[in-house]
Amino acid sequence: SQQGEEDPQALSIQEGENATMNCSYKTSINNLQWYRQNSGRGLVHLILIRSNEREKHSGRLRVTLDTSKKSSSLLITASRAADTASYFCAISPMEYGNKLVFGAGTILRVKS
Amino acid sequence: DGGITQSPKYLFRKEGQNVTLSCEQNLNHDAMYWYRQDPGQGLRLIYYSQIVNDFQKGDIAEGYSVSREKKESFPLTVTSAQKNPTAFYLCASSYHYTEAFFGQGTRLTVV
């Protein structure tokens, strides 16, 4: 499967703690993206990391990419209750142009 | 306002009926996508289109059809061949190899 696979499936932390989610995939990629979804809504793009990049930051978000291990991680620092949502990684497989394939997601709950 | 619009927000289908979900974008994006999301699950790709008059099957295309006659529009038809169509459908668009922008979704229920 080209699909990204996230772990853990669910994560529950206290406000102020850091949250780390991981994504693994099986094919060569153009880029890997992370998205957030609040319950019953559309997805919001968080960050895109290209295959030749190793790390990117955006505010409290830090994404790493290891193409040799075909894995990525999303770190949310100093989490807030408003970060409670589902988080998905999506890969753009190199051999399929603009195809964008999502994983099953991680449900993050931040308790206040 | 630039964005991507899905309609309707809620749709009810009788057994054996075809229904069409609308997706329109004014972002001048070349690529458009349709995904299906079941409760508590991730997004599964139904179809995607990289350019006008061209589209490719995703992982779960059976029972669905699409067209891309205009850059702005990528409607999805759920046919009677789709045996379990009740789900949340999401449309997205993007430039090539960049972030995707999502609509707010259509919730389809078979009655």
mmCIF file of C-alpha atoms in Angstrom:
data_model
loop_
_atom_site.group_PDB
_atom_site.id
_atom_site.type_symbol
_atom_site.label_atom_id
_atom_site.label_comp_id
_atom_site.label_asym_id
_atom_site.label_seq_id
_atom_site.Cartn_x
_atom_site.Cartn_y
_atom_site.Cartn_z
ATOM 1 C CA SER A 1 0.000 0.000 0.000
ATOM 2 C CA GLN A 2 1.204 3.542 -0.720
ATOM 3 C CA GLN A 3 -0.678 4.814 2.249
ATOM 4 C CA GLY A 4 1.020 6.464 5.189
ATOM 5 C CA GLU A 5 0.437 4.805 8.525
ATOM 6 C CA GLU A 6 0.364 6.841 11.702
ATOM 7 C CA ASP A 7 1.043 5.815 15.245
ATOM 8 C CA PRO A 8 -0.176 6.004 17.840
ATOM 9 C CA GLN A 9 -3.825 5.693 16.820
ATOM 10 C CA ALA A 10 -4.785 7.818 19.810
ATOM 11 C CA LEU A 11 -2.877 10.035 22.214
ATOM 12 C CA SER A 12 -4.070 11.725 25.376
ATOM 13 C CA ILE A 13 -1.894 14.326 27.110
ATOM 14 C CA GLN A 14 -2.125 17.210 29.555
ATOM 15 C CA GLU A 15 -2.083 20.812 28.414
ATOM 16 C CA GLY A 16 1.490 22.070 28.228
ATOM 17 C CA GLU A 17 2.989 18.701 27.345
ATOM 18 C CA ASN A 18 4.476 17.857 23.964
ATOM 19 C CA ALA A 19 2.729 15.518 21.531
ATOM 20 C CA THR A 20 4.595 13.360 19.036
ATOM 21 C CA MET A 21 2.944 11.504 16.173
ATOM 22 C CA ASN A 22 4.715 9.243 13.713
ATOM 23 C CA CYS A 23 4.056 8.336 10.098
ATOM 24 C CA SER A 24 5.582 5.504 8.083
ATOM 25 C CA TYR A 25 5.182 4.807 4.392
ATOM 26 C CA LYS A 26 6.427 2.315 1.818
ATOM 27 C CA THR A 27 7.123 4.126 -1.446
ATOM 28 C CA SER A 28 9.392 6.886 -2.753
ATOM 29 C CA ILE A 29 7.818 10.286 -2.312
ATOM 30 C CA ASN A 30 7.866 13.825 -3.696
ATOM 31 C CA ASN A 31 6.772 15.261 -0.384
ATOM 32 C CA LEU A 32 4.999 14.434 2.863
ATOM 33 C CA GLN A 33 2.335 16.627 4.394
ATOM 34 C CA TRP A 34 0.576 16.853 7.735
ATOM 35 C CA TYR A 35 -3.047 17.889 8.135
ATOM 36 C CA ARG A 36 -5.398 18.499 11.018
ATOM 37 C CA GLN A 37 -9.131 17.744 11.166
ATOM 38 C CA ASN A 38 -11.560 18.931 13.784
ATOM 39 C CA SER A 39 -14.528 16.644 14.235
ATOM 40 C CA GLY A 40 -16.808 16.541 11.204
ATOM 41 C CA ARG A 41 -14.954 19.242 9.315
ATOM 42 C CA GLY A 42 -12.624 19.547 6.344
ATOM 43 C CA LEU A 43 -8.896 19.174 6.721
ATOM 44 C CA VAL A 44 -6.488 22.032 7.303
ATOM 45 C CA HIS A 45 -2.944 21.889 5.999
ATOM 46 C CA LEU A 46 -0.246 22.210 8.650
ATOM 47 C CA ILE A 47 3.114 21.674 7.013
ATOM 48 C CA LEU A 48 4.737 20.216 3.887
ATOM 49 C CA ILE A 49 8.215 18.722 3.852
ATOM 50 C CA ARG A 50 9.912 17.839 0.583
ATOM 51 C CA SER A 51 11.875 14.641 0.053
ATOM 52 C CA ASN A 52 15.199 16.523 0.105
ATOM 53 C CA GLU A 53 14.434 18.227 3.435
ATOM 54 C CA ARG A 54 15.051 16.723 6.858
ATOM 55 C CA GLU A 55 13.298 19.104 9.225
ATOM 56 C CA LYS A 56 10.799 21.970 9.105
ATOM 57 C CA HIS A 57 9.295 24.225 11.733
ATOM 58 C CA SER A 58 6.117 26.227 11.821
ATOM 59 C CA GLY A 59 5.226 27.908 15.091
ATOM 60 C CA ARG A 60 4.814 25.139 17.693
ATOM 61 C CA LEU A 61 5.079 22.443 15.031
ATOM 62 C CA ARG A 62 8.218 20.563 14.122
ATOM 63 C CA VAL A 63 8.285 17.939 11.387
ATOM 64 C CA THR A 64 11.136 15.594 10.590
ATOM 65 C CA LEU A 65 11.542 13.331 7.585
ATOM 66 C CA ASP A 66 13.855 10.342 7.243
ATOM 67 C CA THR A 67 13.594 9.034 3.693
ATOM 68 C CA SER A 68 15.998 6.169 4.389
ATOM 69 C CA LYS A 69 13.584 4.845 7.031
ATOM 70 C CA LYS A 70 10.528 6.070 5.147
ATOM 71 C CA SER A 71 9.215 7.779 8.228
ATOM 72 C CA SER A 72 8.200 11.195 9.507
ATOM 73 C CA SER A 73 7.246 12.649 12.859
ATOM 74 C CA LEU A 74 5.129 15.611 13.889
ATOM 75 C CA LEU A 75 5.910 17.258 17.218
ATOM 76 C CA ILE A 76 3.494 19.738 18.758
ATOM 77 C CA THR A 77 5.149 21.588 21.612
ATOM 78 C CA ALA A 78 3.412 23.133 24.614
ATOM 79 C CA SER A 79 0.067 21.664 23.598
ATOM 80 C CA ARG A 80 -3.222 23.448 24.222
ATOM 81 C CA ALA A 81 -6.762 22.167 24.597
ATOM 82 C CA ALA A 82 -7.492 23.718 21.192
ATOM 83 C CA ASP A 83 -4.991 21.285 19.623
ATOM 84 C CA THR A 84 -7.472 18.466 20.251
ATOM 85 C CA ALA A 85 -8.163 17.057 16.782
ATOM 86 C CA SER A 86 -7.237 14.247 14.395
ATOM 87 C CA TYR A 87 -3.887 14.542 12.647
ATOM 88 C CA PHE A 88 -3.119 12.896 9.312
ATOM 89 C CA CYS A 89 -0.006 12.458 7.272
ATOM 90 C CA ALA A 90 -0.303 12.365 3.490
ATOM 91 C CA ILE A 91 2.260 11.306 0.936
ATOM 92 C CA SER A 92 2.732 12.324 -2.663
ATOM 93 C CA PRO A 93 4.123 9.124 -4.247
ATOM 94 C CA MET A 94 6.882 9.886 -6.729
ATOM 95 C CA GLU A 95 5.553 7.696 -9.530
ATOM 96 C CA TYR A 96 1.978 9.023 -9.499
ATOM 97 C CA GLY A 97 2.208 12.754 -10.146
ATOM 98 C CA ASN A 98 -0.174 14.696 -7.928
ATOM 99 C CA LYS A 99 -1.720 11.700 -6.200
ATOM 100 C CA LEU A 100 -2.094 12.432 -2.475
ATOM 101 C CA VAL A 101 -2.616 9.454 -0.186
ATOM 102 C CA PHE A 102 -3.596 9.762 3.475
ATOM 103 C CA GLY A 103 -3.004 7.555 6.463
ATOM 104 C CA ALA A 104 -5.554 6.542 9.101
ATOM 105 C CA GLY A 105 -4.640 9.380 11.440
ATOM 106 C CA THR A 106 -3.853 9.962 15.103
ATOM 107 C CA ILE A 107 -6.568 11.247 17.431
ATOM 108 C CA LEU A 108 -5.022 13.733 19.852
ATOM 109 C CA ARG A 109 -6.803 14.759 23.016
ATOM 110 C CA VAL A 110 -5.308 17.539 25.106
ATOM 111 C CA LYS A 111 -6.784 17.745 28.591
ATOM 112 C CA SER A 112 -6.962 21.077 30.385
ATOM 113 C CA ASP B 1 -13.159 35.027 -1.476
ATOM 114 C CA GLY B 2 -10.931 32.308 -2.837
ATOM 115 C CA GLY B 3 -11.702 28.791 -1.761
ATOM 116 C CA ILE B 4 -13.191 25.420 -2.434
ATOM 117 C CA THR B 5 -16.911 24.814 -2.049
ATOM 118 C CA GLN B 6 -18.742 21.543 -1.684
ATOM 119 C CA SER B 7 -22.481 21.208 -1.934
ATOM 120 C CA PRO B 8 -24.773 20.099 -0.556
ATOM 121 C CA LYS B 9 -23.610 19.773 3.048
ATOM 122 C CA TYR B 10 -26.050 16.916 3.668
ATOM 123 C CA LEU B 11 -27.476 14.543 1.056
ATOM 124 C CA PHE B 12 -29.894 11.679 1.356
ATOM 125 C CA ARG B 13 -30.063 8.960 -1.261
ATOM 126 C CA LYS B 14 -32.582 6.251 -1.769
ATOM 127 C CA GLU B 15 -31.439 2.746 -2.588
ATOM 128 C CA GLY B 16 -30.685 2.401 -6.304
ATOM 129 C CA GLN B 17 -30.376 6.124 -6.982
ATOM 130 C CA ASN B 18 -27.424 7.945 -8.469
ATOM 131 C CA VAL B 19 -26.459 11.199 -6.758
ATOM 132 C CA THR B 20 -23.945 13.877 -7.706
ATOM 133 C CA LEU B 21 -21.811 15.814 -5.250
ATOM 134 C CA SER B 22 -20.568 19.201 -6.327
ATOM 135 C CA CYS B 23 -17.046 20.561 -5.853
ATOM 136 C CA GLU B 24 -16.028 23.989 -7.151
ATOM 137 C CA GLN B 25 -12.779 25.901 -6.620
ATOM 138 C CA ASN B 26 -11.687 29.397 -7.597
ATOM 139 C CA LEU B 27 -8.060 28.976 -6.566
ATOM 140 C CA ASN B 28 -6.865 28.257 -10.127
ATOM 141 C CA HIS B 29 -5.587 24.877 -8.956
ATOM 142 C CA ASP B 30 -4.783 22.244 -11.554
ATOM 143 C CA ALA B 31 -5.217 19.190 -9.319
ATOM 144 C CA MET B 32 -8.459 18.116 -7.656
ATOM 145 C CA TYR B 33 -9.288 15.144 -5.462
ATOM 146 C CA TRP B 34 -12.208 13.226 -3.979
ATOM 147 C CA TYR B 35 -11.905 11.297 -0.731
ATOM 148 C CA ARG B 36 -14.245 9.181 1.313
ATOM 149 C CA GLN B 37 -14.082 9.131 5.110
ATOM 150 C CA ASP B 38 -15.928 6.601 7.245
ATOM 151 C CA PRO B 39 -16.511 7.203 10.983
ATOM 152 C CA GLY B 40 -13.255 7.123 12.932
ATOM 153 C CA GLN B 41 -11.268 6.337 9.813
ATOM 154 C CA GLY B 42 -8.758 8.054 7.581
ATOM 155 C CA LEU B 43 -9.318 9.422 4.084
ATOM 156 C CA ARG B 44 -9.459 7.018 1.155
ATOM 157 C CA LEU B 45 -8.831 8.351 -2.330
ATOM 158 C CA ILE B 46 -11.657 7.826 -4.820
ATOM 159 C CA TYR B 47 -10.481 9.771 -7.878
ATOM 160 C CA TYR B 48 -8.027 12.527 -8.633
ATOM 161 C CA SER B 49 -7.461 14.821 -11.584
ATOM 162 C CA GLN B 50 -4.213 16.540 -12.500
ATOM 163 C CA ILE B 51 -5.569 18.589 -15.382
ATOM 164 C CA VAL B 52 -8.780 19.357 -17.237
ATOM 165 C CA ASN B 53 -10.266 16.412 -19.175
ATOM 166 C CA ASP B 54 -8.059 13.925 -17.342
ATOM 167 C CA PHE B 55 -8.579 11.916 -14.154
ATOM 168 C CA GLN B 56 -7.246 8.760 -12.523
ATOM 169 C CA LYS B 57 -8.767 6.161 -10.245
ATOM 170 C CA GLY B 58 -7.767 6.134 -6.634
ATOM 171 C CA ASP B 59 -7.915 3.201 -4.237
ATOM 172 C CA ILE B 60 -11.716 2.854 -4.045
ATOM 173 C CA ALA B 61 -13.100 4.041 -7.412
ATOM 174 C CA GLU B 62 -15.640 1.230 -7.889
ATOM 175 C CA GLY B 63 -19.203 2.575 -7.839
ATOM 176 C CA TYR B 64 -18.117 6.175 -8.397
ATOM 177 C CA SER B 65 -17.627 8.342 -11.472
ATOM 178 C CA VAL B 66 -16.198 11.819 -12.067
ATOM 179 C CA SER B 67 -15.745 14.383 -14.808
ATOM 180 C CA ARG B 68 -13.348 17.313 -15.213
ATOM 181 C CA GLU B 69 -14.723 19.432 -18.035
ATOM 182 C CA LYS B 70 -13.704 22.711 -16.400
ATOM 183 C CA LYS B 71 -10.692 23.575 -14.299
ATOM 184 C CA GLU B 72 -12.920 24.887 -11.525
ATOM 185 C CA SER B 73 -15.233 21.903 -11.203
ATOM 186 C CA PHE B 74 -14.838 18.223 -10.299
ATOM 187 C CA PRO B 75 -18.245 16.637 -9.595
ATOM 188 C CA LEU B 76 -18.497 13.152 -8.114
ATOM 189 C CA THR B 77 -21.371 10.824 -8.950
ATOM 190 C CA VAL B 78 -22.149 8.043 -6.506
ATOM 191 C CA THR B 79 -23.826 5.373 -8.593
ATOM 192 C CA SER B 80 -26.195 2.613 -7.591
ATOM 193 C CA ALA B 81 -23.265 0.215 -8.010
ATOM 194 C CA GLN B 82 -21.746 1.617 -4.805
ATOM 195 C CA LYS B 83 -23.274 -0.735 -2.257
ATOM 196 C CA ASN B 84 -22.312 1.139 0.891
ATOM 197 C CA PRO B 85 -22.247 4.844 0.040
ATOM 198 C CA THR B 86 -23.073 6.263 3.459
ATOM 199 C CA ALA B 87 -19.970 8.301 4.366
ATOM 200 C CA PHE B 88 -18.422 11.759 4.604
ATOM 201 C CA TYR B 89 -17.061 12.917 1.235
ATOM 202 C CA LEU B 90 -14.263 15.456 0.998
ATOM 203 C CA CYS B 91 -13.061 17.343 -2.061
ATOM 204 C CA ALA B 92 -9.673 19.044 -2.262
ATOM 205 C CA SER B 93 -7.575 20.977 -4.755
ATOM 206 C CA SER B 94 -3.933 21.966 -5.091
ATOM 207 C CA TYR B 95 -1.244 23.247 -7.371
ATOM 208 C CA HIS B 96 1.198 20.559 -8.458
ATOM 209 C CA TYR B 97 3.093 19.040 -5.503
ATOM 210 C CA THR B 98 1.869 21.595 -2.976
ATOM 211 C CA GLU B 99 -0.546 21.780 -0.067
ATOM 212 C CA ALA B 100 -4.136 20.760 -0.685
ATOM 213 C CA PHE B 101 -7.108 22.899 0.294
ATOM 214 C CA PHE B 102 -10.219 21.063 1.430
ATOM 215 C CA GLY B 103 -13.899 21.806 1.231
ATOM 216 C CA GLN B 104 -16.139 21.380 4.259
ATOM 217 C CA GLY B 105 -17.457 18.025 3.088
ATOM 218 C CA THR B 106 -20.747 16.417 2.102
ATOM 219 C CA ARG B 107 -22.341 13.899 4.417
ATOM 220 C CA LEU B 108 -24.203 11.306 2.335
ATOM 221 C CA THR B 109 -26.755 9.001 3.911
ATOM 222 C CA VAL B 110 -28.671 6.179 2.262
ATOM 223 C CA VAL B 111 -32.290 6.071 3.400
#
